[in-house]
Coordinates of C-alpha atoms in Angstrom, one line a residue:
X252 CA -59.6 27.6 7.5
X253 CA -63.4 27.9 7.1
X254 CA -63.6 24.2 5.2
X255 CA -61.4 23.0 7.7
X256 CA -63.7 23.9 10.7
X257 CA -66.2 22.4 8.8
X258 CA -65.0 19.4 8.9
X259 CA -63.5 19.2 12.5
X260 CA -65.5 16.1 14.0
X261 CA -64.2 14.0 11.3
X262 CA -60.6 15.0 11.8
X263 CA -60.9 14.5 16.1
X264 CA -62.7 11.3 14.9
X265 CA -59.5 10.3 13.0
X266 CA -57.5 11.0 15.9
X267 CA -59.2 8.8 18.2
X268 CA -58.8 6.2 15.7
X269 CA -55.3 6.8 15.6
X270 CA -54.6 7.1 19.3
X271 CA -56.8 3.3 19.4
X272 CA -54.7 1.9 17.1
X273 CA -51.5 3.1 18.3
X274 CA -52.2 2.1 22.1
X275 CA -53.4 -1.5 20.7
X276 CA -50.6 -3.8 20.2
X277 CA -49.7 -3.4 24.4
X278 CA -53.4 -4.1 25.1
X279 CA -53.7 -7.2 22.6
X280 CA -50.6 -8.7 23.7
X281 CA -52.6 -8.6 27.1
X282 CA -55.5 -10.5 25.8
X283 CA -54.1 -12.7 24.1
X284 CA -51.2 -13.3 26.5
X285 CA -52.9 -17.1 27.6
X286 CA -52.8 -18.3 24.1
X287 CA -49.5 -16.8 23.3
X288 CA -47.8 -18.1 26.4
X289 CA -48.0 -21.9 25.2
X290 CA -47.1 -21.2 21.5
X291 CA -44.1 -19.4 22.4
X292 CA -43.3 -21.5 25.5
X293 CA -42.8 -18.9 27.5
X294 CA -44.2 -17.1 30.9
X295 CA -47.1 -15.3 31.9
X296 CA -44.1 -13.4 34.0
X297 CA -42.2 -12.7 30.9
X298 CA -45.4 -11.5 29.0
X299 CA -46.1 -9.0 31.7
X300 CA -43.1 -7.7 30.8
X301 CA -43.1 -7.6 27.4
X302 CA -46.4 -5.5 27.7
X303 CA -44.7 -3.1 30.5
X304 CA -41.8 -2.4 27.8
X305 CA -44.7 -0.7 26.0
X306 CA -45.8 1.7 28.2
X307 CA -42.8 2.5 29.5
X308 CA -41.5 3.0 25.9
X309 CA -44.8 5.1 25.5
X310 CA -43.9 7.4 28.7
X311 CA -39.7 7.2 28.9
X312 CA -40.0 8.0 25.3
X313 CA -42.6 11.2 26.0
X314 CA -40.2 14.1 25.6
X315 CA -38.5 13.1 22.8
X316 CA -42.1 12.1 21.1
X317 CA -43.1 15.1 22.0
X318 CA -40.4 17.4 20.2
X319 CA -40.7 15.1 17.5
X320 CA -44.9 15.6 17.3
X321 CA -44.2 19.3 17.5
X322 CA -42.3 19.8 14.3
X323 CA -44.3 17.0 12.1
X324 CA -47.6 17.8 10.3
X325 CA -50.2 16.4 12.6
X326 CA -51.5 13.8 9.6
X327 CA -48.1 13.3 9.5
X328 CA -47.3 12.0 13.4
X329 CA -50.6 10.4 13.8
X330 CA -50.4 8.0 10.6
X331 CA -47.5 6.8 11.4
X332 CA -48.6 6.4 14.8
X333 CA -50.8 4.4 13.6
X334 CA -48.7 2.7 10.6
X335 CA -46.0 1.3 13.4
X336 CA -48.3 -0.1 15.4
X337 CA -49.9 -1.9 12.3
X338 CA -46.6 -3.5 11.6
X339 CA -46.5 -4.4 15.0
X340 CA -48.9 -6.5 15.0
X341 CA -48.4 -7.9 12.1
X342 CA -45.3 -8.5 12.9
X343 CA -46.3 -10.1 16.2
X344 CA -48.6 -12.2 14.6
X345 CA -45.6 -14.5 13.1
X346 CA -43.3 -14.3 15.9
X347 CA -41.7 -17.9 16.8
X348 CA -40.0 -16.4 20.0
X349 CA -40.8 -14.5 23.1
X350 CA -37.7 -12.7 22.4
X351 CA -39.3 -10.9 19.2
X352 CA -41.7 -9.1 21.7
X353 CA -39.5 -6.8 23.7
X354 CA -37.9 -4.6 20.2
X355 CA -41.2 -4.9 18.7
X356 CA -43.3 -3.8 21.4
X357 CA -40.4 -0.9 22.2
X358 CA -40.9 0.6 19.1
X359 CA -44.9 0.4 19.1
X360 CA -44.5 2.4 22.4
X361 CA -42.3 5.0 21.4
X362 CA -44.9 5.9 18.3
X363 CA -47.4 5.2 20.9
X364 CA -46.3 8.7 22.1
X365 CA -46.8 11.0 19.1
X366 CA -50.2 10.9 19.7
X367 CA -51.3 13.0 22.5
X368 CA -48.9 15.3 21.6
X369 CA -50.4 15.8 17.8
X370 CA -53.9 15.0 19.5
X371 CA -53.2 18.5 21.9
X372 CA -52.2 20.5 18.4
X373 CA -55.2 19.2 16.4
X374 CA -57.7 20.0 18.7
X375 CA -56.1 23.6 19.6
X376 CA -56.0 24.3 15.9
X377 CA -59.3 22.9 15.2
X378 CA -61.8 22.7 17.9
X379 CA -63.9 25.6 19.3
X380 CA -63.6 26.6 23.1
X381 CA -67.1 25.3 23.5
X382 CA -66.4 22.1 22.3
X383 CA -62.7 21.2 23.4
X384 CA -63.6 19.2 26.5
X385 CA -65.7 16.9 23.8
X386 CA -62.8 17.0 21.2
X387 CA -60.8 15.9 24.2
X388 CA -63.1 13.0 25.5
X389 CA -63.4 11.4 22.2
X390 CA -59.5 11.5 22.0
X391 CA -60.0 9.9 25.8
X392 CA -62.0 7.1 24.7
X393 CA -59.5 5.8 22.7
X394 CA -58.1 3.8 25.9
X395 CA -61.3 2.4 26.2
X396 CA -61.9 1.1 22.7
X397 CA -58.2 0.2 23.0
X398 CA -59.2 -2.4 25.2
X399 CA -62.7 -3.1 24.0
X400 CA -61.1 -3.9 20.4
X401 CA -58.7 -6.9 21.8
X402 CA -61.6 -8.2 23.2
X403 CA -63.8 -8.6 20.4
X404 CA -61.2 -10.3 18.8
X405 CA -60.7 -13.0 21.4
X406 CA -64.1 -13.3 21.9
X407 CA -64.7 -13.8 18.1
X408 CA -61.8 -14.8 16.4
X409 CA -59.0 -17.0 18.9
X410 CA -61.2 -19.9 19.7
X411 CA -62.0 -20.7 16.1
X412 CA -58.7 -19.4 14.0
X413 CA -55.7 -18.7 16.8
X414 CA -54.1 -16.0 18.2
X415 CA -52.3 -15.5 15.6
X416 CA -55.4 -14.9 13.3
X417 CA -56.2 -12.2 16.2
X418 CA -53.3 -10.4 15.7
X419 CA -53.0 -10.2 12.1
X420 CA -56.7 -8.8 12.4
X421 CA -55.8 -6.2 15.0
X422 CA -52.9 -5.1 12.6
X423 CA -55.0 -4.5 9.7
X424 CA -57.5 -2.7 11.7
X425 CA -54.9 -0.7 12.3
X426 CA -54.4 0.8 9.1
X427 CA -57.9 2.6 8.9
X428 CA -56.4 5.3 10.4
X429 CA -53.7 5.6 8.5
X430 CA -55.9 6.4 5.4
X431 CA -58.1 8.5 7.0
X432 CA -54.8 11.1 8.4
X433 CA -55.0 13.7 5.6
X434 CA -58.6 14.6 7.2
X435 CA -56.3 15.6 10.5
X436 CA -54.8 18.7 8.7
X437 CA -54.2 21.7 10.8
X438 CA -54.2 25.0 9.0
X439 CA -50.9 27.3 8.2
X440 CA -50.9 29.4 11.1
X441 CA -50.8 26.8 13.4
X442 CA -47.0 26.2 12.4
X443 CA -46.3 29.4 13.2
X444 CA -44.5 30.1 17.0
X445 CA -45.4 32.8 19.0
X446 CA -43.7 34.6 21.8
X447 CA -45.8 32.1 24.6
X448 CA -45.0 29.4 22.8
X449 CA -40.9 29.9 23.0
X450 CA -40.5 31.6 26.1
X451 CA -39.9 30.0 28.9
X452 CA -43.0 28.5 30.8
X453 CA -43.8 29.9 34.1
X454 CA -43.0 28.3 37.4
X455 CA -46.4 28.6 38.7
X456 CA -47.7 26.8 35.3
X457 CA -45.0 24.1 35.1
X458 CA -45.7 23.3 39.0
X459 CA -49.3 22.5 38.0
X460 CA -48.5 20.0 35.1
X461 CA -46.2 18.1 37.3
X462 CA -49.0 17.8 40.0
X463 CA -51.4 17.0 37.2
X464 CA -49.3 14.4 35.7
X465 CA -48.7 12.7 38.9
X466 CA -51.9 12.7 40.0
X467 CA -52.6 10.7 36.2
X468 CA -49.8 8.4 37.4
X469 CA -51.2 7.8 40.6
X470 CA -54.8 7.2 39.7
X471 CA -53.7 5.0 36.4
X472 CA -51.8 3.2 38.4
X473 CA -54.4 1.5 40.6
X474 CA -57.1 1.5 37.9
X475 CA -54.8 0.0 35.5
X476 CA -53.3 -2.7 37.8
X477 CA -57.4 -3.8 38.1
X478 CA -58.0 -4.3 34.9
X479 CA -54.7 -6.2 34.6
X480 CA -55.9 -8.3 37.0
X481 CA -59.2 -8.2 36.3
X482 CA -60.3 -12.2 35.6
X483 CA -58.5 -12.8 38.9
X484 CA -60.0 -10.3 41.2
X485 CA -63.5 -11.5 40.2
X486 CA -62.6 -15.4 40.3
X487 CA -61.5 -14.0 44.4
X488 CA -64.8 -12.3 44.9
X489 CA -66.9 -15.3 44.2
X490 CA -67.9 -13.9 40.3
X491 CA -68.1 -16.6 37.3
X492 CA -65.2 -16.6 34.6
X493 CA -67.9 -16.0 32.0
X494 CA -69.9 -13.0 33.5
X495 CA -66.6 -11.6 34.7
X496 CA -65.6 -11.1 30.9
X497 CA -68.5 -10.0 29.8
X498 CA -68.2 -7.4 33.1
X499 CA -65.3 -6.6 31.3
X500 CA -66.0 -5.7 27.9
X501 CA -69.2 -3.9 29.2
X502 CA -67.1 -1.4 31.3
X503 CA -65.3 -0.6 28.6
X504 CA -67.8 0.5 26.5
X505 CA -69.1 2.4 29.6
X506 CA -66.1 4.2 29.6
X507 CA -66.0 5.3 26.6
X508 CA -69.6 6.6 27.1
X509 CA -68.7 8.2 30.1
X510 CA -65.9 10.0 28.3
X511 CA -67.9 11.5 26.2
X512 CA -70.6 12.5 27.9
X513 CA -68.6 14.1 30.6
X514 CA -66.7 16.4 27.7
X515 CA -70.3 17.2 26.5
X516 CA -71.1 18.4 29.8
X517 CA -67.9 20.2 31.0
X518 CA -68.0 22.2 27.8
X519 CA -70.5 24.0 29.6
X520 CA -68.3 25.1 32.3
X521 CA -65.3 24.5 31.3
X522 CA -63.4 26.3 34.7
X523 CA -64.9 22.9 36.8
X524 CA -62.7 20.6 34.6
X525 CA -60.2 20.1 37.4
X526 CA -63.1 20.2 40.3
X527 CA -64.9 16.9 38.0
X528 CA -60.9 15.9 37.4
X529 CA -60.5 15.6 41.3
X530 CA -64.5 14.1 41.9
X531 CA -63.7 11.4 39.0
X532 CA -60.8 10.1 41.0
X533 CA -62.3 10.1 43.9
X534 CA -65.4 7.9 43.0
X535 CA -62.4 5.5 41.1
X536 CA -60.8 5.4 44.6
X537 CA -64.5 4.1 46.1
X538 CA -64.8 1.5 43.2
X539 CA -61.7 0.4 44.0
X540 CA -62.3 -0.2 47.9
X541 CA -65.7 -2.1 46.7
X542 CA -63.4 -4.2 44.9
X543 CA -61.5 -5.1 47.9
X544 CA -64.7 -6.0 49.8
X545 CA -64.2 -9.5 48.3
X546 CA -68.4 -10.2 47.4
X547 CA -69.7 -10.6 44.1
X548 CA -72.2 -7.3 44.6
X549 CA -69.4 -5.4 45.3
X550 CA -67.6 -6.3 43.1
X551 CA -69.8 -5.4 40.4
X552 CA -70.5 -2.1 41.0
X553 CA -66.7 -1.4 42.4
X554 CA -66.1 -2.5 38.6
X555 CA -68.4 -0.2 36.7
X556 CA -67.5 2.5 39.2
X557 CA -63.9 2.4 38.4
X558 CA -64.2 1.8 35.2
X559 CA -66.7 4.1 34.1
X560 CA -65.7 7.3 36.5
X561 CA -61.7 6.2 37.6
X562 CA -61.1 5.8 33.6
X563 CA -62.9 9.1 32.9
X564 CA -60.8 11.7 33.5
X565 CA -58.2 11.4 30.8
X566 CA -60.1 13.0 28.1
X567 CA -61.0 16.3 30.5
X568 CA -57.4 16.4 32.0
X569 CA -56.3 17.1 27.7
X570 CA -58.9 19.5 28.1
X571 CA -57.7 21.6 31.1
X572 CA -54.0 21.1 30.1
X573 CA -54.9 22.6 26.6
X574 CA -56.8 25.8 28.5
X575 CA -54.3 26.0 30.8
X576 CA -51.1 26.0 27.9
X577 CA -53.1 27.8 24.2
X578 CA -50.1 28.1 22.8
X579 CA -48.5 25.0 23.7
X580 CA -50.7 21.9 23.0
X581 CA -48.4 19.4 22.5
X582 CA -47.0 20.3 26.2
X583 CA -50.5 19.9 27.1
X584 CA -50.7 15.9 25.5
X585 CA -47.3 15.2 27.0
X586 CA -48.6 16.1 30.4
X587 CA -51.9 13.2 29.9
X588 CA -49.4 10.7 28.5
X589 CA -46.3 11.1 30.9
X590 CA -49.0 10.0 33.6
X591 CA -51.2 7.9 32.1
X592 CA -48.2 5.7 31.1
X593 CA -46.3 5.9 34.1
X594 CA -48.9 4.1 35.5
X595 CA -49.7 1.6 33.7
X596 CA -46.0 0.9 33.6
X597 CA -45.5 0.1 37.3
X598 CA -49.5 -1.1 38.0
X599 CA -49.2 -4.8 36.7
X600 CA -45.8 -5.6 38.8
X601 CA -46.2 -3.5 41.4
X602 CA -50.2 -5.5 42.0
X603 CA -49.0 -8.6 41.0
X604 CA -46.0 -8.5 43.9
X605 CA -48.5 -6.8 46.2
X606 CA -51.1 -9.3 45.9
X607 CA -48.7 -12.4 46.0
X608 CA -47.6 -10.9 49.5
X609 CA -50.7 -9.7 51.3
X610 CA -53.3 -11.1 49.1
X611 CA -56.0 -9.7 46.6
X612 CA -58.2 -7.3 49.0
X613 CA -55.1 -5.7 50.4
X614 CA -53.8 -5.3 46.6
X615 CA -56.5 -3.6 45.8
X616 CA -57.1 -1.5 48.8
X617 CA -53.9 -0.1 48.4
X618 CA -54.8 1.2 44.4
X619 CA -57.0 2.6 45.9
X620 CA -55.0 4.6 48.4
X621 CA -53.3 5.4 45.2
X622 CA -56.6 6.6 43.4
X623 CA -57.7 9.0 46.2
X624 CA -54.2 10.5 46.6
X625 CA -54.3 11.0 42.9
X626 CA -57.6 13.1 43.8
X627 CA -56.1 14.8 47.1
X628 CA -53.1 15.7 44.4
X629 CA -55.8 17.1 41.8
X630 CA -57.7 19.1 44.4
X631 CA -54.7 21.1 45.7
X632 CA -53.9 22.4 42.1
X633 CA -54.8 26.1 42.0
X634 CA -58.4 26.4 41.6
X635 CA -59.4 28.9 38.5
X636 CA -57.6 27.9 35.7
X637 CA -58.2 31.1 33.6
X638 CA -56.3 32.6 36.2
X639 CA -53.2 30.8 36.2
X640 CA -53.6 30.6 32.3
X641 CA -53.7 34.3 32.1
X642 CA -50.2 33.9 34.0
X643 CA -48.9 31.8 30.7
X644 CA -50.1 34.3 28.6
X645 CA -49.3 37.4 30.0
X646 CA -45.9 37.0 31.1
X647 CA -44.5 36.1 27.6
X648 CA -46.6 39.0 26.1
X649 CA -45.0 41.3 29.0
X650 CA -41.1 39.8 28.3
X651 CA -41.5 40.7 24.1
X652 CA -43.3 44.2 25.6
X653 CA -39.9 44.9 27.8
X654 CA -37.7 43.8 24.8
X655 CA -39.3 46.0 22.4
X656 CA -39.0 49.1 25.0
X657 CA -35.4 48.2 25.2
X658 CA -35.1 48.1 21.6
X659 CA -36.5 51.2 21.9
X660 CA -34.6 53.3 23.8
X661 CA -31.5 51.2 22.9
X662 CA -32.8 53.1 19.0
X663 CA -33.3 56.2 20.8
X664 CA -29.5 56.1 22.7
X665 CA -28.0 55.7 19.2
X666 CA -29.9 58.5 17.1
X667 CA -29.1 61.3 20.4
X668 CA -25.6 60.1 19.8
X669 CA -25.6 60.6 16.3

């Protein structure tokens, strides 16, 4: 156990690796979706869809991901996490039809979902109270550098080799992870099920994860549907192709930053996780009016805004579901995923119809109603989490109590009649 903890940041380090890889092939089919629509003669329509397959794989998929990420070795789930979405992409990279997308992309998504779930596990095994909101934003960032890494490679490799070349590249990448897994190892005891972790989960508790899941649903949704549509929004606000791309890759890696550095800091309270939760929506919801403004000035800081603060929650919202359920961390991951991939399911349809009907600014307007009922949703949640975590741990402890006094006297009844 003690070498283990001693090697702990290069384990969650792994694991962000893995959940960037495994979240890749939906967001390089995305960038690369303009080449790939003329050499598979298909539509931008039909792409869109082959990328929503993905994350609806990713979030249909959950519960059974979940159950499956419970009873594998974490190394286990997270290389081949990793290892399908490798193939994936390789895969992808030599595909003649349109068709090939959908089961390829199906499959990616499904493995797409062991991660959070072996994500939760590892860093309740192997991270310290003081630094799980940090464990948990560098798991978080992985959406970030999921996006940032597709970009590189169309910004470095499409123009001179193909699309193809691209994803080829991203597939390989892909496999870092995979040899890396053994360094995610989680020790013994962590197999082992206690009494919180198989009795049944308290209303109160399982009341809070759906609101918390929803409110991921709700706040992904409108940030995601932006960055779908993000070349368009700034071509409508009067912004240049080329700085709107480079707009692009630049929130990304603000993201990640901010993921990180929020972790560091909510490690130091760790019971204002949901109160920065709730704020972080909330100042996603304001980027996202500024977007709707329609001018290039507010459209660049309603970019970095959602970006940066809309996109940072994810990594804290681990962190609070893993304080909230000790015993059951791969509950915890599900509870991320389930929202985060709910909404980036429905976001690129659901703005795309928007905006065809009542334009751009309304579009956007209306993720970010989304976003600010995502933090209305977030603020309602009971308040102190210890409290309603000492709820999920003291209720089991109290039902094996009762049963043991039972036992008890049941013992008891039988020696009197003897």
């Amino acid at each position: 156990m003690t070498r283990l903890a001693g090697r702990r940041w290069p384990a969650i380090i792994t694991a962000a690796l893995a959940a960037t890889a495994a979240v890749m092939p939906g967001f390089t089919v995305g960038a690369l979706a303009p080449s790939m629509q003329d050499a598979l003669h298909t539509s931008r329509t039909t792409l869109g869809l082959a990328m929503s397959a993905f994350y609806a794989a990713s979030a249909l998929g959950s519960p059974v991901a979940k159950r499956l990420a419970a009873r594998l070795p974490v190394p286990v789930a997270l290389s081949a996490a990793a290892a399908v979405a490798s193939l994936s992409m390789l895969g992808l990279s030599r595909a003649g039809h349109v068709a090939v997308l959908f089961p390829v992309l199906v499959v990616a998504g499904f493995a797409n979902g062991l991660v959070q779930p072996a994500a939760g596990r590892l860093i309740a095994a192997r991270a310290p109270d003081r630094r799980r909101s940090l464990a948990a934003g560098t798991i978080g960032a992985a959406l970030g550098a999921g996006t940032l890494v597709p970009g590189l490679l169309v910004a470095l490799v499409v123009h001179p080799y193909g699309w193809r070349a691209a994803m080829a590249i991203a597939g390989l990448l892909a496999l870092v992870p995979v040899a890396l897994a053994p360094l995610t190892r989680t020790p013994p005891t962590e197999r082992r099920r206690t009494a919180a972790a198989t009795a049944p989960m308290p209303r109160a508790v399982r009341r809070t994860l759906v609101l918390w899941a929803v409110a991921a649903a709700l706040s992904a949704t409108g940030n995601n549907a932006v960055a779908s549509y993000f070349v368009q929004l700034g071509a409508h606000s009067g912004v240049p192709d080329g700085l709107t791309g480079d707009l692009l890759a630049m929130s990304a890696v603000i993201a990640i930053a901010v993921r990180l550095v929020a972790g560091a800091l909510a490690d130091r309270a760790p019971r204002g996780d949901r109160t920065v939760i709730a704020g972080m929506m909330l100042s996603g919801a304001a980027g996202l009016a500024l977007i709707a403004a329609g001018n290039p000035a507010a459209f660049l800081a309603g970019a970095v805004l959602a970006f940066s603060a809309g996109w940072g929650w994810t990594g804290l919202l681990l962190s609070a579901a893993l304080r909230l359920l000790p015993d059951r961390a791969e509950n915890a991951g599900h509870t991320v995923q389930v929202g985060v991939y709910t909404g980036a399911t429905i976001a690129p349809f659901t703005f795309g119809a928007l905006s065809a009907s009542l334009g751009f600014a309304a579009a956007a307007l209306l993720a970010a109603v989304a976003a600010l009922a995502a933090a209305t949703l977030m603020a309602t949640t009971i308040s102190d989490l210890s409290d309603l975590r000492r709820v999920a741990v003291m209720r089991p402890a109290m039902m094996t109590a009762r049963r043991g006094s039972a036992c008890g006297e049941d013992a008891a009844g039988h020696r009197a009649e003897a």
